[in-house]
Coordinates of C-alpha atoms in Angstrom, one line a residue:
M734 CA 0.0 0.0 0.0
I735 CA 1.3 3.3 -0.9
C736 CA 1.1 6.3 1.7
D737 CA 1.2 9.9 0.5
A738 CA 1.7 11.1 4.2
P739 CA 4.9 13.1 4.6
S740 CA 7.9 11.5 5.8
L741 CA 9.4 12.0 9.4
A742 CA 12.3 13.9 7.8
D743 CA 9.9 16.2 5.9
R744 CA 7.9 16.9 9.0
L745 CA 11.0 17.6 11.0
Q746 CA 12.3 19.9 8.4
S747 CA 9.0 21.8 8.3
F748 CA 9.1 22.0 12.1
R749 CA 12.6 23.5 12.1
S750 CA 11.7 26.0 9.4
N751 CA 8.5 27.2 11.2
T752 CA 10.2 27.3 14.6
M753 CA 13.4 29.0 13.5
S754 CA 11.5 31.7 11.6
N755 CA 9.8 32.7 14.9
V756 CA 12.7 32.5 17.2
S757 CA 13.7 36.2 16.6
A758 CA 10.3 37.2 18.0
L759 CA 11.3 36.0 21.5
P760 CA 12.3 38.8 23.8
I761 CA 15.9 38.9 24.6
Q762 CA 16.7 39.3 28.4
P763 CA 19.9 41.0 29.5
D764 CA 22.7 38.9 30.8
I765 CA 22.6 38.2 34.5
T766 CA 25.7 37.8 36.5
P767 CA 25.5 35.2 39.4
S768 CA 26.1 36.9 42.8
G769 CA 29.4 34.8 43.3
G770 CA 31.0 36.5 40.3
G771 CA 32.2 35.0 37.1
S772 CA 30.4 32.9 34.4
V773 CA 28.8 29.6 35.1
R774 CA 30.5 28.5 31.8
D775 CA 33.9 28.9 33.5
R776 CA 32.8 26.6 36.3
V777 CA 31.4 23.7 34.6
S778 CA 32.9 21.1 32.2
P779 CA 32.4 21.5 28.5
Q780 CA 30.0 18.4 28.5
E781 CA 27.8 20.2 31.2
W782 CA 27.9 23.5 29.3
E783 CA 26.6 21.7 26.2
V784 CA 23.8 20.1 28.1
R785 CA 22.8 23.4 29.7
V786 CA 22.8 25.1 26.3
K787 CA 20.4 22.4 24.9
L788 CA 18.1 22.5 27.8
A789 CA 17.9 26.3 27.6
A790 CA 16.9 25.7 23.9
A791 CA 14.1 23.3 25.0
Y792 CA 12.7 26.0 27.4
R793 CA 12.9 28.7 24.7
L794 CA 11.2 26.4 22.3
A795 CA 8.4 25.7 24.9
A796 CA 7.8 29.4 25.5
L797 CA 7.8 29.9 21.8
K798 CA 5.1 27.3 21.4
R799 CA 3.3 28.5 24.4
W800 CA 3.7 25.3 26.2
T801 CA 3.9 26.9 29.6
D802 CA 1.1 25.3 31.6
H803 CA 0.5 22.0 33.1
I804 CA 2.4 19.0 31.8
Y805 CA 4.7 21.1 29.5
T806 CA 6.5 23.1 32.2
H807 CA 9.2 20.6 33.0
F808 CA 12.3 19.5 31.1
S809 CA 15.3 17.4 32.5
A810 CA 18.7 16.9 31.3
R811 CA 21.5 14.6 32.4
V812 CA 25.2 15.4 32.1
P813 CA 27.1 12.5 30.6

């Protein structure tokens, strides 16, 4: 049976295109320096920093998609 449904790759590409076109609409907040001084990036491993960046991106995507209530308000990450 032949199916005309878009492939997963096509749907993912469409999702990325739609999402990235709206990212610039998000408000940019000023940098906040921790009270201890210095950057968090300077105090964590490169692996942890990468996980933190990806986790922050997940939260920004959730805000963009307005997933800000109930089950969509929590993301977790594990540092390798």
